[in-house]
mmCIF file of C-alpha atoms in Angstrom:
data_model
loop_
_atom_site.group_PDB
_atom_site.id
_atom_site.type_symbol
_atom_site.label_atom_id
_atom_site.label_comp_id
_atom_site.label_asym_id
_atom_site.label_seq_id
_atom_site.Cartn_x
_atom_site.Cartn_y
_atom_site.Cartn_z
ATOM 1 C CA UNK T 1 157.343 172.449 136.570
ATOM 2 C CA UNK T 2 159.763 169.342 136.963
ATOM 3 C CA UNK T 3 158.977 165.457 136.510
ATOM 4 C CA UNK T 4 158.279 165.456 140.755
ATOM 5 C CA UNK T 5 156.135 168.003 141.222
ATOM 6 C CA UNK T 6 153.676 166.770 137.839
ATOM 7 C CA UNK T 7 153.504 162.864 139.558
ATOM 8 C CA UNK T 8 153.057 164.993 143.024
ATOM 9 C CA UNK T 9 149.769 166.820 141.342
ATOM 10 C CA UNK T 10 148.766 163.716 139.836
ATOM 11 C CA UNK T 11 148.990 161.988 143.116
ATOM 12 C CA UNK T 12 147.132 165.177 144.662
ATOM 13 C CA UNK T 13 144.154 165.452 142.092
ATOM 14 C CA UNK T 14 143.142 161.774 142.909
ATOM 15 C CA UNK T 15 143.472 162.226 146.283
ATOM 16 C CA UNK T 16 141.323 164.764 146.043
ATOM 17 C CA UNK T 17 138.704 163.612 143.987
ATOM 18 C CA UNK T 18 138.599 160.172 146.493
ATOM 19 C CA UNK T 19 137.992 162.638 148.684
ATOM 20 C CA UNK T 20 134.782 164.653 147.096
ATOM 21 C CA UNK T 21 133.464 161.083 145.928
ATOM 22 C CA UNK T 22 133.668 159.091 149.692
ATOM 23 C CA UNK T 23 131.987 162.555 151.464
ATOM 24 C CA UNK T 24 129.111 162.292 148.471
ATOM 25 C CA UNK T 25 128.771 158.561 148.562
ATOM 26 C CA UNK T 26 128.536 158.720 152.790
ATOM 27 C CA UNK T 27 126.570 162.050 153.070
ATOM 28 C CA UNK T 28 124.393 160.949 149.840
ATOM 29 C CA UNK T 29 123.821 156.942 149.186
ATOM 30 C CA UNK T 30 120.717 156.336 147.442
ATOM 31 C CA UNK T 31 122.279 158.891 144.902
ATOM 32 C CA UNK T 32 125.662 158.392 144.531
ATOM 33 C CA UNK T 33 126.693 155.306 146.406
ATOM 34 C CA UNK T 34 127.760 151.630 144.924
ATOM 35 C CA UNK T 35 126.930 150.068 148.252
ATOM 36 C CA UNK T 36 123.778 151.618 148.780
ATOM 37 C CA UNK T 37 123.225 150.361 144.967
ATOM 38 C CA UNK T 38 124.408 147.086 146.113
ATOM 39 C CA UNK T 39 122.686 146.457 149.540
ATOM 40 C CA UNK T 40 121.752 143.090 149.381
ATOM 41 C CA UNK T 41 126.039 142.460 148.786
ATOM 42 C CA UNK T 42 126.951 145.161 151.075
ATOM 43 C CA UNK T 43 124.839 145.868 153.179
ATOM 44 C CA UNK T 44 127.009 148.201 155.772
ATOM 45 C CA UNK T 45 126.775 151.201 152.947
ATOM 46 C CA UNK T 46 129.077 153.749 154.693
ATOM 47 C CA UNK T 47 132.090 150.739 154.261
ATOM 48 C CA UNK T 48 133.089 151.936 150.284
ATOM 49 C CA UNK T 49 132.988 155.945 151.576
ATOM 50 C CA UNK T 50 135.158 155.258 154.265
ATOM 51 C CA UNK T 51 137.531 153.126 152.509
ATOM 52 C CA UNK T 52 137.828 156.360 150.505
ATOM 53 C CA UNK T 53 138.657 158.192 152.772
ATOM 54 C CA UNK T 54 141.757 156.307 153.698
ATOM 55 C CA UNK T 55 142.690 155.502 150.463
ATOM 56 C CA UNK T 56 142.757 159.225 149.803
ATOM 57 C CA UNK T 57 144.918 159.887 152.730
ATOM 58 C CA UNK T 58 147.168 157.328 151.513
ATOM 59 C CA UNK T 59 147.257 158.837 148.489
ATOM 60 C CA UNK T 60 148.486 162.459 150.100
ATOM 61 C CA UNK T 61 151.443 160.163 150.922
ATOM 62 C CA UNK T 62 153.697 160.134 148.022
ATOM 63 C CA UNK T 63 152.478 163.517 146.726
ATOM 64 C CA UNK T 64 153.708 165.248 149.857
ATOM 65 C CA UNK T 65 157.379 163.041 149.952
ATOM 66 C CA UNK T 66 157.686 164.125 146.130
ATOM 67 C CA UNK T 67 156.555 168.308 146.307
ATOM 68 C CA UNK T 68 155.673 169.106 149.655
ATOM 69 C CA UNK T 69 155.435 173.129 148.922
ATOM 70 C CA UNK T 70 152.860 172.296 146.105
ATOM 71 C CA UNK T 71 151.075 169.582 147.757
ATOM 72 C CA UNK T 72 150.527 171.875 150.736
ATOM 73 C CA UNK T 73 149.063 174.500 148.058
ATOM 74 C CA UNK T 74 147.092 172.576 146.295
ATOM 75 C CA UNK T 75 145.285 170.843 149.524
ATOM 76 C CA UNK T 76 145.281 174.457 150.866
ATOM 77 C CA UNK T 77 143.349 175.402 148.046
ATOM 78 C CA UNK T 78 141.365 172.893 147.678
ATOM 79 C CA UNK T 79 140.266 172.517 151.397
ATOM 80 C CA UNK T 80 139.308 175.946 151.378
ATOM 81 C CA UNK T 81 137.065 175.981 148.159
ATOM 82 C CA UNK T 82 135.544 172.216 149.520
ATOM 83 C CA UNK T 83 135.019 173.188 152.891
ATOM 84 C CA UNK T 84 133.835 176.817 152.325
ATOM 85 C CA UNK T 85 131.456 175.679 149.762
ATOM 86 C CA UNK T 86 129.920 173.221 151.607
ATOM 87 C CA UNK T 87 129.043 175.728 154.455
ATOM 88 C CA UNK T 88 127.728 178.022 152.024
ATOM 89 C CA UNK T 89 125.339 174.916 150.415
ATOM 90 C CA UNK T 90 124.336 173.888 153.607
ATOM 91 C CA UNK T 91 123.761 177.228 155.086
ATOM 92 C CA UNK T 92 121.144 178.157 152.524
ATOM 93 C CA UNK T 93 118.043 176.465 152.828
ATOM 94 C CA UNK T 94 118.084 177.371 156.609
ATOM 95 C CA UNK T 95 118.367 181.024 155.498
ATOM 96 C CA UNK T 96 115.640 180.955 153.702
ATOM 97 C CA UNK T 97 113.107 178.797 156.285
ATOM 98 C CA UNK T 98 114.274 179.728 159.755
ATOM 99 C CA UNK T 99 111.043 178.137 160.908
ATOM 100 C CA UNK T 100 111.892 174.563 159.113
ATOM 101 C CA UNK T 101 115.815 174.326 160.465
ATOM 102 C CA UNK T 102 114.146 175.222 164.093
ATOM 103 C CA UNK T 103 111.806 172.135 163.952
ATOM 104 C CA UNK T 104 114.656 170.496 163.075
ATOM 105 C CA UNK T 105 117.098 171.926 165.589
ATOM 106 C CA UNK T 106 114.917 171.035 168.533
ATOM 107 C CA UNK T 107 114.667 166.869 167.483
ATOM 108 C CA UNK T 108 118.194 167.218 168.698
ATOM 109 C CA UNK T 109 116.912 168.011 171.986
ATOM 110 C CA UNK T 110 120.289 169.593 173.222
ATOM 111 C CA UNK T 111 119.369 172.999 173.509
ATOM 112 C CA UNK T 112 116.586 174.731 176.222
ATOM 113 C CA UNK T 113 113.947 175.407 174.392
ATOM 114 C CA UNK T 114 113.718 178.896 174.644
ATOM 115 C CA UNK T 115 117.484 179.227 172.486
ATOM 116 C CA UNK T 116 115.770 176.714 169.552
ATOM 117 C CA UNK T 117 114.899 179.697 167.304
ATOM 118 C CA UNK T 118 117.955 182.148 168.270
ATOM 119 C CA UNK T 119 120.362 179.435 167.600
ATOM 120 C CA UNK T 120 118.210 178.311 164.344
ATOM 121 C CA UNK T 121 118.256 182.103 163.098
ATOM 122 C CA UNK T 122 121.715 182.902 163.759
ATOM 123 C CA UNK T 123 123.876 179.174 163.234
ATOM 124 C CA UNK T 124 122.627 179.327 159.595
ATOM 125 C CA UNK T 125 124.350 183.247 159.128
ATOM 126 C CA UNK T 126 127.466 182.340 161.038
ATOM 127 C CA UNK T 127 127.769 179.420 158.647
ATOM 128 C CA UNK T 128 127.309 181.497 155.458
ATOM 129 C CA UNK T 129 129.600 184.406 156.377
ATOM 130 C CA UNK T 130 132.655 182.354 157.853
ATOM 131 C CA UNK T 131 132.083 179.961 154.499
ATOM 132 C CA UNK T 132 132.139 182.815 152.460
ATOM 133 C CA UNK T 133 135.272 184.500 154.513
ATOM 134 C CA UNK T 134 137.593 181.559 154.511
ATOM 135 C CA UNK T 135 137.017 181.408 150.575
ATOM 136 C CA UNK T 136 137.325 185.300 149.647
ATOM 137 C CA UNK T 137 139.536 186.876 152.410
ATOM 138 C CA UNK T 138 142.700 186.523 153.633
ATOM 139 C CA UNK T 139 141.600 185.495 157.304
ATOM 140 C CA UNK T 140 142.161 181.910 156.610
ATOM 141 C CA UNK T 141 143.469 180.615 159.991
ATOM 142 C CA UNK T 142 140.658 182.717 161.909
ATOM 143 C CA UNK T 143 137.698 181.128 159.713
ATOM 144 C CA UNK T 144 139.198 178.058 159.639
ATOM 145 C CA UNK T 145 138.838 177.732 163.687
ATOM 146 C CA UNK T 146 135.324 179.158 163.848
ATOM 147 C CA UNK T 147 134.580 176.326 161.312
ATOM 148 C CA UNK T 148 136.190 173.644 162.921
ATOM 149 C CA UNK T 149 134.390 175.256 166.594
ATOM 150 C CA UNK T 150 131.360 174.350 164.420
ATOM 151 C CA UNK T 151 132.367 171.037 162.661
ATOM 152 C CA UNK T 152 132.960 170.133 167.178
ATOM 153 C CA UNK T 153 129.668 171.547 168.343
ATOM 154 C CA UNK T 154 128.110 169.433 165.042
ATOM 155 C CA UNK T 155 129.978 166.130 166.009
ATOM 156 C CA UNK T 156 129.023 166.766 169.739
ATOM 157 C CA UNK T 157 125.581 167.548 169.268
ATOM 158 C CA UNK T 158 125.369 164.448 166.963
ATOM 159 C CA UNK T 159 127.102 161.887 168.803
ATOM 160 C CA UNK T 160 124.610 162.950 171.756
ATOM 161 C CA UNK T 161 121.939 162.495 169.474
ATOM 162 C CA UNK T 162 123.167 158.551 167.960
ATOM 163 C CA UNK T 163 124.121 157.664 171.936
ATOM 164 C CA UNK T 164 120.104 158.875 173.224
ATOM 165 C CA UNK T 165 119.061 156.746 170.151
ATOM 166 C CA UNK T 166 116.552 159.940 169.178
ATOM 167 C CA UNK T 167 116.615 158.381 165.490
ATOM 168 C CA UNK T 168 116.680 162.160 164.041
ATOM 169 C CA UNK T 169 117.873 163.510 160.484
ATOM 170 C CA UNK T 170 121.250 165.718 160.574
ATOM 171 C CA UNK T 171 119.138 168.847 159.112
ATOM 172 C CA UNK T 172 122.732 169.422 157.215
ATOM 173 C CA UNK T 173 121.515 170.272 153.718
ATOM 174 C CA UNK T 174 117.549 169.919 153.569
ATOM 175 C CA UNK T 175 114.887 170.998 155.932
ATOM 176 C CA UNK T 176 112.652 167.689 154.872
ATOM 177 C CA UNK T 177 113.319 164.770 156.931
ATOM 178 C CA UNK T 178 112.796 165.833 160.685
ATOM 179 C CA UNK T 179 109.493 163.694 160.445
ATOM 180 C CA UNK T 180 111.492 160.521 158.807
ATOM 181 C CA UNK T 181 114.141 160.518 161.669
ATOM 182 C CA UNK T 182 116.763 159.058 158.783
ATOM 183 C CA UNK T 183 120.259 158.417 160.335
ATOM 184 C CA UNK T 184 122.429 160.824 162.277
ATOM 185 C CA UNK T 185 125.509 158.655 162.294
ATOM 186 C CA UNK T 186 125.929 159.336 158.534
ATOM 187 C CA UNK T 187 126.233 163.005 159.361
ATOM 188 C CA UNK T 188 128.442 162.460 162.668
ATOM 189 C CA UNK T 189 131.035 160.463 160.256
ATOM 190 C CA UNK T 190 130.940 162.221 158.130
ATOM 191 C CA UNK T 191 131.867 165.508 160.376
ATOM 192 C CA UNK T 192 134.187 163.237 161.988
ATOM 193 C CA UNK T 193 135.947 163.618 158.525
ATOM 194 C CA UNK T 194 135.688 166.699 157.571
ATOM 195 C CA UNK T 195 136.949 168.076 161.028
ATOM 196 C CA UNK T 196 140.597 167.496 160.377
ATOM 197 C CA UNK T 197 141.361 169.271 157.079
ATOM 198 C CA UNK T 198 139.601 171.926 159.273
ATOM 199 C CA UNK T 199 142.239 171.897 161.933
ATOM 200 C CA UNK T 200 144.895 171.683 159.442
ATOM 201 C CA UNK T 201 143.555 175.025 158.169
ATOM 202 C CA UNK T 202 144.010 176.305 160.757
ATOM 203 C CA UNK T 203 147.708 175.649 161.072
ATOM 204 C CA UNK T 204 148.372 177.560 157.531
ATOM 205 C CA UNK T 205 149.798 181.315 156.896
ATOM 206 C CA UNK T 206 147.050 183.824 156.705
ATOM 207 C CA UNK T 207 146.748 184.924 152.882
ATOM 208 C CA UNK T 208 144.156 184.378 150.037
ATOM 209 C CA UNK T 209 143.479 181.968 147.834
ATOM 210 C CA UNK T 210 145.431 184.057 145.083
ATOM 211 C CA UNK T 211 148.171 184.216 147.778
ATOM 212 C CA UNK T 212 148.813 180.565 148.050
ATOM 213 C CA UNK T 213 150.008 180.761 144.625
ATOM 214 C CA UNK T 214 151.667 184.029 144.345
ATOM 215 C CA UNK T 215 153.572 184.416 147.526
ATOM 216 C CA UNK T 216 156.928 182.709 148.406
ATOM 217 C CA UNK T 217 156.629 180.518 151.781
ATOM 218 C CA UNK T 218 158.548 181.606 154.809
ATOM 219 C CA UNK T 219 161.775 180.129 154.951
ATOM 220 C CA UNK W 1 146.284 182.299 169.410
ATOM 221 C CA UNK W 2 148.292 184.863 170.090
ATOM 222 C CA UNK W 3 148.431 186.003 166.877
ATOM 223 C CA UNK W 4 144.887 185.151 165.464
ATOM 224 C CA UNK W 5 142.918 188.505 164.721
ATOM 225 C CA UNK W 6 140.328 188.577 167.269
ATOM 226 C CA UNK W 7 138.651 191.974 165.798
ATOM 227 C CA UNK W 8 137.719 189.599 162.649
ATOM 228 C CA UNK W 9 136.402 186.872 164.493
ATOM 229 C CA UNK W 10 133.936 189.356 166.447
ATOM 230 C CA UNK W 11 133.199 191.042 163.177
ATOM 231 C CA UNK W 12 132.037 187.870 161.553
ATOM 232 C CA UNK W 13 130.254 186.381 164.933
ATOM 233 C CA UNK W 14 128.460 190.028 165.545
ATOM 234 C CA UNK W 15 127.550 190.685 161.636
ATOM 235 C CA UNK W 16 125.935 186.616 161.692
ATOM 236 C CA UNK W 17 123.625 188.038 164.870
ATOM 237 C CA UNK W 18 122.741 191.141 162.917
ATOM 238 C CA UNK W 19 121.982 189.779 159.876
ATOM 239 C CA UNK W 20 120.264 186.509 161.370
ATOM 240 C CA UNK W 21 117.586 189.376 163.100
ATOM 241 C CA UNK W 22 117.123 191.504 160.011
ATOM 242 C CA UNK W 23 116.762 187.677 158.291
ATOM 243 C CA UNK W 24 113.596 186.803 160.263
ATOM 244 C CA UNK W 25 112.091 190.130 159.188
ATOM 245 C CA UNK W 26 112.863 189.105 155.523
ATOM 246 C CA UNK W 27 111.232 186.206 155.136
ATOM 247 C CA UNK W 28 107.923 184.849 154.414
ATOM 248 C CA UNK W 29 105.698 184.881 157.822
ATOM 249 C CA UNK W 30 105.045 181.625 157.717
ATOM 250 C CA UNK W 31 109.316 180.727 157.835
ATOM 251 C CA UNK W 32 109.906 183.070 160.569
ATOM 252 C CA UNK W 33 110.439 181.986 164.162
ATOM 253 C CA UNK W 34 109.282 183.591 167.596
ATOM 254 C CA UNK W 35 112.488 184.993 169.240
ATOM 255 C CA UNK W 36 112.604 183.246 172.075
ATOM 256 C CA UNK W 37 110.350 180.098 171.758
ATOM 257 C CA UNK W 38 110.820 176.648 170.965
ATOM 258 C CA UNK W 39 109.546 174.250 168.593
ATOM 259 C CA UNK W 40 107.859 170.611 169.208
ATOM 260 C CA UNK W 41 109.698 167.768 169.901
ATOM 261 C CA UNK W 42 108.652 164.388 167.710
ATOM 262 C CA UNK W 43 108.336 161.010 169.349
ATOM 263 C CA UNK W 44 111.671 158.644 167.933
ATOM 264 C CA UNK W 45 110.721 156.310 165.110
ATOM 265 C CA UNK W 46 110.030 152.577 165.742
ATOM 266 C CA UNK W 47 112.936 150.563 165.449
ATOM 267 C CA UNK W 48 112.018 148.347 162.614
ATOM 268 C CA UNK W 49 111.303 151.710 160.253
ATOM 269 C CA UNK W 50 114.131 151.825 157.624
#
């Protein structure tokens, strides 16, 4: 490994870790964010997460001018760990109480109400199976647009939600909340986020996460 | 598109629908849903509530 590509993964690993800390400190204040710590300073607590977020982009900068190759495969890898995972987390509690994610499927009031519990019974599978796909197989580019079909349907379903004013939770990761109506805007910017390294997923080779590292790109 | 695999994406979208039946068998009766029903709608929080 030469002097280039060690500054490139340098530049890449705090990229990355920008990254994990602005979607925690947006998707999680009261436990992870400064602002929400510091409300009566700042009290717009999304404004540290997102500044993240660009500063983590910017950061992608000089990794990719000094090792493109191994910036590619490191952001490869680590999209589809980050983004897999996360389906898998979030997919889990609805597994387990179909009945719970329903109640809070229908606050969104976007589907009829006859598809509520279908869509709450089989969103929650679909979310599982492509997480755990795009992680252990080699069908990266096929996974990667049934997630970002998702991540769209999410945003839309959201954005409908914040523009009716409903005042409901996102449901994303816990079934408690429906009743407290906290704020679907977090979620929707959140998604918002997450949506592109989705896309750009999409874009990349079919091959698994071994393969990123063991096969030669295509000239 | 033309060369995504469309045999995996029905795979994965057709295994989610089996599994999400068999799912609503598996768990606890009071988690499991009516096929095709709905589920009550709350009334949207005052605006002052934090």
């Amino acid at each position: 490994m030469n002097r280039r590509s060690v500054l490139a993964s340098v530049w890449m690993a705090s990229s990355l870790s920008l990254m994990v800390l602005a979607i925690l400190e947006i998707s999680f204040p009261s436990t992870f964010s400064l602002a929400f710590r510091l409300e009566s300073l700042l009290p717009y607590r999304m404004q540290i997460g997102i500044g993240e977020v660009f500063l983590s982009a910017l950061f992608l900068w000089p990794a990719w001018r000094m090792d493109p190759d191994l910036s590619g495969r490191i952001l490869e890898t680590a999209a589809r760990l980050g983004i897999g995972g996360m389906f898998i987390l979030a997919s889990w509690f609805k597994i387990q109480n179909p009945q719970g994610f329903a109640l809070l499927v229908a606050q969104y009031q976007f589907l009829p109400q006859g598809a509520v519990n279908l869509f709450a019974l089989f969103m929650p599978q679909l979310e599982l199976w492509t997480g755990l796909a795009i992680i252990l197989t080699r069908w990266n580019r096929e996974m990667a647009l049934l997630l970002s079909a998702m991540f769209i349907a999410f945003i839309v379903a959201l954005a409908q939600a914040v523009w009716r004013d409903l005042g409901i939770t996102c449901g994303c990761f816990e079934i408690e909340g429906a009743l407290s109506k906290r704020d679907a805007w977090i979620s929707l910017v959140r998604d918002l986020i997450l949506v592109w390294p989705t896309l750009w997923l999409a874009t990349r080779p079919n091959r698994s996460l071994i393969g990123i590292w063991t096969k030669r790109p295509a000239p | 598109m033309k060369s995504l695999n469309l045999k995996i994406l029905l795979i994965v979208v057709g295994a989610s629908a089996v599994l999400a039946i068999l799912n609503n068998f598996r768990v606890p009766q009071q988690n499991r849903v009516s096929w095709f029903g709905g589920q009550p709608v709350f009334s949207a929080p005052a605006k002052d509530q934090p």
